[in-house]
XYZ file of C-alpha atoms in Angstrom:
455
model
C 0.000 0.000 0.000
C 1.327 3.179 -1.307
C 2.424 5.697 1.573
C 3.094 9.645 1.623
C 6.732 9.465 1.057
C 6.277 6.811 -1.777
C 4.177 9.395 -4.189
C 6.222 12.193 -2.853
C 9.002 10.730 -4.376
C 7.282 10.484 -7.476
C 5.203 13.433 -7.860
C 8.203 15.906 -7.322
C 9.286 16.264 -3.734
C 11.212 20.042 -3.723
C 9.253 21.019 -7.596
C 7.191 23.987 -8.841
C 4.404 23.441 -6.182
C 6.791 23.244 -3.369
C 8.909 25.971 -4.587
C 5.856 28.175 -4.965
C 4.433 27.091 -1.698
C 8.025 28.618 -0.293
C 8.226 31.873 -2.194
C 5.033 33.002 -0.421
C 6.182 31.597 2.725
C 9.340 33.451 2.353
C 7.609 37.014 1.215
C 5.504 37.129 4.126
C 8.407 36.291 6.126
C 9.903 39.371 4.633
C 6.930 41.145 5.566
C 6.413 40.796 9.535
C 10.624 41.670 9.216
C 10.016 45.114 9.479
C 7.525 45.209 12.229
C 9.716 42.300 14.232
C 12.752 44.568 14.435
C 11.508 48.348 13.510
C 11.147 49.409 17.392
C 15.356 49.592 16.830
C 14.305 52.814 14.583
C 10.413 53.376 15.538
C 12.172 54.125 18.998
C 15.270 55.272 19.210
C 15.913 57.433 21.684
C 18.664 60.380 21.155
C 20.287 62.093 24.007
C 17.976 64.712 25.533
C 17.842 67.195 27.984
C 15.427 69.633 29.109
C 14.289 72.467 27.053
C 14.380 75.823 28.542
C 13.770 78.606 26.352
C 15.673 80.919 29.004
C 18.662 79.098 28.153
C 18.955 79.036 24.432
C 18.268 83.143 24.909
C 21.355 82.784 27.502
C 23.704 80.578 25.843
C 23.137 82.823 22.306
C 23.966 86.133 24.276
C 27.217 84.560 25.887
C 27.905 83.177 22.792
C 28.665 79.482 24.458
C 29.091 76.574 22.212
C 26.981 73.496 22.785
C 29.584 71.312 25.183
C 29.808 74.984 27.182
C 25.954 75.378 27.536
C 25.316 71.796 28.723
C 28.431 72.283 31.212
C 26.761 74.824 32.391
C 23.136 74.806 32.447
C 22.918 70.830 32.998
C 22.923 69.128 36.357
C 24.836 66.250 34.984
C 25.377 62.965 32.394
C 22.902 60.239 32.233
C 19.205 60.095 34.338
C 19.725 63.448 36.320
C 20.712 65.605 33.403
C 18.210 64.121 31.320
C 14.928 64.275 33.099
C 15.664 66.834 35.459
C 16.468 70.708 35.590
C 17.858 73.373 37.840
C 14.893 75.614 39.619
C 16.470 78.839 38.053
C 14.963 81.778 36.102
C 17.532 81.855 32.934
C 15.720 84.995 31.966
C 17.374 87.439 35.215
C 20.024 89.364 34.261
C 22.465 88.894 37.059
C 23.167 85.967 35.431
C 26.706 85.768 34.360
C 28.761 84.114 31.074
C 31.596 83.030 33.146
C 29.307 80.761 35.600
C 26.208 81.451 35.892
C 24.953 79.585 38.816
C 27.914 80.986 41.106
C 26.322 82.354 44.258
C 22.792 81.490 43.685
C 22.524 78.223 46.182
C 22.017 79.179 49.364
C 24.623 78.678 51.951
C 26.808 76.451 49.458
C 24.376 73.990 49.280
C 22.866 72.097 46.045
C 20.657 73.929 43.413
C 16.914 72.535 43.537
C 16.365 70.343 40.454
C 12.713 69.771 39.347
C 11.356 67.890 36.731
C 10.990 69.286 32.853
C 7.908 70.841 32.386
C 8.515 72.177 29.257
C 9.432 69.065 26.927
C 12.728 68.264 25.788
C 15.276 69.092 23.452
C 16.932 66.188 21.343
C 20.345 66.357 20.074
C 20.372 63.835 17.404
C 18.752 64.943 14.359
C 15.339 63.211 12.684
C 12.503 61.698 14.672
C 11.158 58.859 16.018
C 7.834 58.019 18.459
C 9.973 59.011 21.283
C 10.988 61.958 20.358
C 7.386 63.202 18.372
C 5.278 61.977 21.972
C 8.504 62.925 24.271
C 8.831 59.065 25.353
C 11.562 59.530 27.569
C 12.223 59.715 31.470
C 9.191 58.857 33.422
C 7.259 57.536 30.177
C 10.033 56.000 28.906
C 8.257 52.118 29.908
C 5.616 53.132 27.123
C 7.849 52.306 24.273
C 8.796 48.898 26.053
C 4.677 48.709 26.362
C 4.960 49.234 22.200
C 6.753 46.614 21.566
C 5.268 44.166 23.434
C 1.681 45.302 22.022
C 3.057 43.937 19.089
C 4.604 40.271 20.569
C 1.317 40.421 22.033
C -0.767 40.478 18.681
C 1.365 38.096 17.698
C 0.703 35.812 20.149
C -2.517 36.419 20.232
C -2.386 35.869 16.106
C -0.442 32.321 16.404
C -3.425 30.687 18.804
C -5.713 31.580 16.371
C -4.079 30.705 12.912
C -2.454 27.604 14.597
C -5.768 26.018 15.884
C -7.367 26.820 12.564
C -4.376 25.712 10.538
C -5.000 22.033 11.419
C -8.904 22.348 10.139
C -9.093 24.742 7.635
C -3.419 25.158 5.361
C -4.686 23.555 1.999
C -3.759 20.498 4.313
C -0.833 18.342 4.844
C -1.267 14.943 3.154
C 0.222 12.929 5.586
C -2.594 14.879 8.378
C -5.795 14.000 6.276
C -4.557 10.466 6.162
C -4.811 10.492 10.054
C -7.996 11.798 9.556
C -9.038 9.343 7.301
C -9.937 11.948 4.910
C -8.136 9.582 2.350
C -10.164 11.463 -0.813
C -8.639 14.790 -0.145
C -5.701 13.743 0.005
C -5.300 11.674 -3.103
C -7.099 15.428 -4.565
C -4.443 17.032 -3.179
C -1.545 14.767 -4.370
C -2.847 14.663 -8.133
C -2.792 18.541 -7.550
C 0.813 18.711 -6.729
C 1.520 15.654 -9.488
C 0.109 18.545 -12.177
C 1.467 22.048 -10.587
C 5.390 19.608 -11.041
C 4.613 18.525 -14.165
C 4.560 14.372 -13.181
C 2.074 11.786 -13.870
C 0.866 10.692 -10.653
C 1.145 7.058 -9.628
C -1.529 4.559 -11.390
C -2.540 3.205 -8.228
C -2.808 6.746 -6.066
C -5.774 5.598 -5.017
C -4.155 3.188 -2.692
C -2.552 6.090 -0.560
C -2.996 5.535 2.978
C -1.250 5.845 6.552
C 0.602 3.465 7.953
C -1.442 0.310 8.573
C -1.252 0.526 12.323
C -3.311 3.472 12.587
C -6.560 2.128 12.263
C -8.739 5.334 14.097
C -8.938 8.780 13.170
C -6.555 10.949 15.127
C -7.733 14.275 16.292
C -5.386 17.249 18.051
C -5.567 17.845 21.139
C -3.815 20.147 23.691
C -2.885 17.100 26.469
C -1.876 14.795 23.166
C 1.437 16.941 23.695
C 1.824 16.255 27.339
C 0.633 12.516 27.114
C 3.781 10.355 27.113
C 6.593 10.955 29.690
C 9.351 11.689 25.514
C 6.212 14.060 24.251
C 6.246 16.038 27.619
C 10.463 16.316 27.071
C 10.050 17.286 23.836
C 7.380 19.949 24.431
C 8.940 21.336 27.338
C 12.238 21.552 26.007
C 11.152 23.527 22.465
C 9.182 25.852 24.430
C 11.966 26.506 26.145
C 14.342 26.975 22.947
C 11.634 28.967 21.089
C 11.862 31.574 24.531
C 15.286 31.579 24.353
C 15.659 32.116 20.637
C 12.759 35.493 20.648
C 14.640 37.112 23.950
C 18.159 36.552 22.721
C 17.609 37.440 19.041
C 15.209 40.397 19.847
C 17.424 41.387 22.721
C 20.369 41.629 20.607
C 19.148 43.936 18.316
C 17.562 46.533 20.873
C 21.067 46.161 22.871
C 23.018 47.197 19.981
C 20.653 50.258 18.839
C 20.729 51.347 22.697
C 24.412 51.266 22.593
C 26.204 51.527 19.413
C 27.989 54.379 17.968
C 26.304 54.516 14.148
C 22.784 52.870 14.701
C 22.537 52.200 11.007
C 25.838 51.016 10.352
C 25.709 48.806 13.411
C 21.940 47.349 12.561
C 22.852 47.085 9.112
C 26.871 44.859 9.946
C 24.494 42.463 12.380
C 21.672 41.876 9.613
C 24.089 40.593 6.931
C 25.477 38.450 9.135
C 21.965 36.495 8.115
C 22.586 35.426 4.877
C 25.933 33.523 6.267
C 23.791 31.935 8.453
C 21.325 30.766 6.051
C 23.897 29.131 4.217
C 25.313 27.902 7.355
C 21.849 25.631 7.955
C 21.637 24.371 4.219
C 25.260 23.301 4.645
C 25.334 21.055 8.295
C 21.754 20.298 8.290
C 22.254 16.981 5.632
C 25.933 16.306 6.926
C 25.837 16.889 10.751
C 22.243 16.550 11.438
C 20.383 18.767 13.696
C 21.187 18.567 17.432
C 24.595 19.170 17.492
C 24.234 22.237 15.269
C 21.672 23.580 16.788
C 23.409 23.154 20.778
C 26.879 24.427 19.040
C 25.073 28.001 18.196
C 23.457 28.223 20.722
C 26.675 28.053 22.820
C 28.191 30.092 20.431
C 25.314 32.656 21.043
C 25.791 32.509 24.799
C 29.409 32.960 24.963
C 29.366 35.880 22.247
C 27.318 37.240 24.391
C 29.426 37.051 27.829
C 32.130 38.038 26.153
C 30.350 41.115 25.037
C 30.121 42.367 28.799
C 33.646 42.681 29.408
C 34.410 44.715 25.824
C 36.114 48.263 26.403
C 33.553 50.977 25.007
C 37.072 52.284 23.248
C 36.962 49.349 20.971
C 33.210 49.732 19.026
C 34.811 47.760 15.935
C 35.037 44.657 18.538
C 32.079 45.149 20.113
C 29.984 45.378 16.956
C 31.953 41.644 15.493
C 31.459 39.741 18.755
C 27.404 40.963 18.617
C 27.415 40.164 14.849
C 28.729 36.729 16.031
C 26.295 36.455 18.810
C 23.553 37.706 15.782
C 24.511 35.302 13.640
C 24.668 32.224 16.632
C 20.894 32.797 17.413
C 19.520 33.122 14.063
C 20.636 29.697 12.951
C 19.545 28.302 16.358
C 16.111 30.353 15.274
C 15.550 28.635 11.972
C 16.787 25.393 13.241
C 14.296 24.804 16.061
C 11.608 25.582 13.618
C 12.850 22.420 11.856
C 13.159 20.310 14.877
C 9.751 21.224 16.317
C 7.924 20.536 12.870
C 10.468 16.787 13.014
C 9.348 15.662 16.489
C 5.769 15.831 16.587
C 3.664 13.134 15.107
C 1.695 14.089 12.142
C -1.895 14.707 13.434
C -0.528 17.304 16.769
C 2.230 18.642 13.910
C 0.816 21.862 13.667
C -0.867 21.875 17.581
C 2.867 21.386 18.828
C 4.464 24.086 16.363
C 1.435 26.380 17.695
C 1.955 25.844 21.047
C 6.140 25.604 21.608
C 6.141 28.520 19.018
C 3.558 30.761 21.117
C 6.806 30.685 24.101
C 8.391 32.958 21.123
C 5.748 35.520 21.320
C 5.816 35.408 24.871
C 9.631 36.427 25.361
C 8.695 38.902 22.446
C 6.599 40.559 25.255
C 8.847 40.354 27.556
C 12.304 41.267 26.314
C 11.357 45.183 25.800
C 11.043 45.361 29.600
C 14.042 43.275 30.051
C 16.605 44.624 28.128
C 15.432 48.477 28.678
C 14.727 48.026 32.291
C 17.989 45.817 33.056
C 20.006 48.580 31.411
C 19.007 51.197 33.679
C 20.618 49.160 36.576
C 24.101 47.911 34.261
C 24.504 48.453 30.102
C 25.569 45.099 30.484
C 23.074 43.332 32.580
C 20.916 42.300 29.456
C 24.206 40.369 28.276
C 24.481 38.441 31.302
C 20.526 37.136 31.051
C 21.351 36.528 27.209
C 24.501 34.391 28.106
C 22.928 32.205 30.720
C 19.623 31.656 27.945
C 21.947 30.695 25.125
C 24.190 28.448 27.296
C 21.008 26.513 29.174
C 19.518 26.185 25.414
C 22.671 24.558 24.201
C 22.689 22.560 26.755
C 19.057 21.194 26.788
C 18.943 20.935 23.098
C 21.348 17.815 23.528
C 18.314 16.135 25.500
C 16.529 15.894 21.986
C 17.003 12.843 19.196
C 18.761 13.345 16.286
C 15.793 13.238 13.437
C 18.053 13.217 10.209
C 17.656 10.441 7.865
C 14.327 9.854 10.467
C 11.250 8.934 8.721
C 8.478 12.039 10.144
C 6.263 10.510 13.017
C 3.108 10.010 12.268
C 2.067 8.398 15.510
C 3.128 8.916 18.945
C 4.262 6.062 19.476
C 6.495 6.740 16.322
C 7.535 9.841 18.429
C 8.481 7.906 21.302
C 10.941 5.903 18.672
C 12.347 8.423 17.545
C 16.203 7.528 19.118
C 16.194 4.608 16.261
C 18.428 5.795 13.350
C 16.978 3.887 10.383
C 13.824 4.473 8.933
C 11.052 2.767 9.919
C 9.259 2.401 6.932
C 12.322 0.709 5.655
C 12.537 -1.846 8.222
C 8.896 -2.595 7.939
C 8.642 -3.307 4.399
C 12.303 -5.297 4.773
C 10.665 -7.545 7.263
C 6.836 -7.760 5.449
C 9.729 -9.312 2.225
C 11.167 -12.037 4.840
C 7.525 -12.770 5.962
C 6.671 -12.771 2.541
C 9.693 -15.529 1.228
C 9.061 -17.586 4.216
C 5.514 -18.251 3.740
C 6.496 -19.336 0.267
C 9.278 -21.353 1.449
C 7.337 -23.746 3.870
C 4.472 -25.060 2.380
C 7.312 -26.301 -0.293
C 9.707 -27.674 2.529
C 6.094 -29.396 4.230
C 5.184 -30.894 0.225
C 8.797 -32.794 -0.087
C 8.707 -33.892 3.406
C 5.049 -35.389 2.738
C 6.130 -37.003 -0.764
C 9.212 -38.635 1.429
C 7.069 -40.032 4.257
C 4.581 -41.420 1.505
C 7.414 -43.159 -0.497
């Protein structure tokens, strides 16, 4: 009886439908890019001060240049010369060129700083939403709220389409068979047979699942958690999809928070993608999946700690070890999309890449208010979280089988089997051939032995 991966082999199995099938796939990919990554230019945030009209009048009369003026009228670098201001009327005249602020604290002690009240002035030119809604200082968590609007939606979106995706994407092949919705499928093969330009099999009528599953197999949200391997396997990808959203996400928002030419810097760590894609066509067939997959992440986790203890004197390192890091967790990105869609059995395929997939959107959500609000402690404090994520990942990703040269479960119990190397489909026709030869072989064996007693 003829099985998936029989007519797939005939019918075309990378042709014109497939290729078509991944050219949309890839241009809505392309797509969600921009709204993935744009909060690195949606919200960048420029150094800013407070805006005192008193003090441009001041600073033109005197004549001061810019480094003068904020030497002068600001109470100091980082949080406290950015959000706050000295209680002084710039407009009086007593004020002086040479320092201005000399003898007007009472008693020696401290000018009173207040808050801005009158917006904020923005040294770097062009604009963003933090600089057109004056998202900085104590609103400053709203562009962190943003982002994660947007992880959330996404979230939100995967539930949805995932859930509906196993009812309603046309469907898998190998799922209606589990549904016994054998006609569809055989519709749906002759469709791809014609889009490659092949003559499907005479007898594609025969197409079936394996002959062990004998009842319709529907999703469902415990079939994940069932079996003691499932549970491992779900746990563990949720876990590696997490780590995969905070690190790459985080890497990107670290870098346009810190880097000298935010451009330059974004555009150095994006290129570093198209290495990496050629990185996963390359080891994917020759070293398999696991090992690949823990190496970058390891790779990702120790970029990143080495990151931490980089000299701000040396950008040109800083920017290779992140584009290293960058490069790391995007192949670990694309690869446990692979693995999740390898270890599932065919009827939960899509439940399981819903579910392990939604932990991505969830650390999308989270890593605004991570990396933003971890910075304000240490710049480098971000790193440190990213380091221990991509070194755990690496680690736990050895926990998983190797599924290369692995027939694709269609059967949890084929899931559970997963640790076997050759292909089961192979060793069960192999041994339905041996059956076969010895049922011929007896009844001849039991005929001579007859003839010989009767003589």
């Amino acid at each position: 009886m003829l099985t998936v991966d029989d007519v797939l082999e005939q019918v075309g199995e990378f042709g014109w439908f497939q290729k078509q099938t991944f050219l949309i796939l890839c241009l809505l990919s392309a797509a969600f890019a921009p709204i993935y990554v744009g909060i690195v230019f949606l919200a960048f945030t420029p150094d800013h001060r407070c805006r005192s009209p008193g003090v441009a009048e001041l600073s033109r009369r005197c004549g001061w240049s810019l480094a003068e003026e904020l030497n002068y009228t600001v109470p100091g670098p980082g949080p406290e010369g950015q959000c706050l201001r000295y209680e002084v009327d710039w407009n009086q005249s007593a004020l002086s060129c040479l320092d201005p602020l000399a003898g007007l604290a009472a008693n020696g002690s401290a000018l009173p700083l207040g808050p801005c009240v009158q917006g904020w002035v923005y040294d770097t030119p062009g604009s963003s939403i933090v600089t057109e809604f004056n998202l900085v200082c104590d609103d400053s968590w709203k562009v962190d709220l943003f982002q994660s609007c947007v992880n959330l939606g996404f979230f939100l979106g995967s539930l949805g389409v995932g859930y509906i995706a196993d009812r309603f994407v046309p469907e898998s092949p190998r799922w209606l068979l589990s549904q016994k919705r054998n006609t569809e499928a055989i519709k749906i093969m002759d469709h791809i047979a014609q889009k490659n330009g092949k003559l499907p099999p005479a007898d594609l009528k025969m197409l079936s699942v394996e002959e062990d599953v004998t009842e319709k197999l529907s999703p469902s949200f415990t079939d994940l958690f069932r079996t003691p391997i499932l549970r491992k396997y779900t746990f563990i990808l949720m876990y590696l999809w997490f780590t995969s959203s905070v690190v790459y996400q985080g890497l990107i928002m670290h870098m346009g928070a810190t880097g000298g030419n935010l451009y330059l810097d974004f555009l150095y760590s994006a290129l570093v993608e198209f290495p990496a894609a050629f990185i996963i066509l390359v080891t994917i067939d020759r070293f398999g999946r696991r090992y690949p997959l823990a190496t970058f992440n390891l790779v990702t986790g120790l970029a990143c700690f080495l990151m931490i203890f980089i000299p701000h004197d040396l950008p040109w390192l800083n920017i290779t070890i992140a584009c290293v890091g960058r490069m790391g967790i995007t192949i670990g990105f694309q690869m446990v999309c692979l693995v999740n869609a390898e270890l599932f059995p065919t009827f939960i395929r899509n439940l399981g890449m819903m579910v392990c997939s939604s932990l991505c959107d969830v650390g999308g959500i989270l890593t605004p208010f991570l990396v933003f609000r971890l910075m304000e402690v240490w710049q480098g404090s971000p790193l440190i979280l990213f380091a221990a994520l991509g070194l755990v990942a690496g680690g736990m990703t050895l926990l998983l089988p190797e599924t290369k040269g692995v027939t694709l479960p269609e059967t949890i119990e084929d899931a559970e089997n997963l640790q076997r190397k050759a292909k089961p489909k192979e060793r069960k026709i192999y041994l339905q051939v041996q059956t076969s030869e010895l049922n011929t072989q007896v009844p001849e064996r039991d005929a001579s032995q007859g003839n010989a007693r009767q003589e």
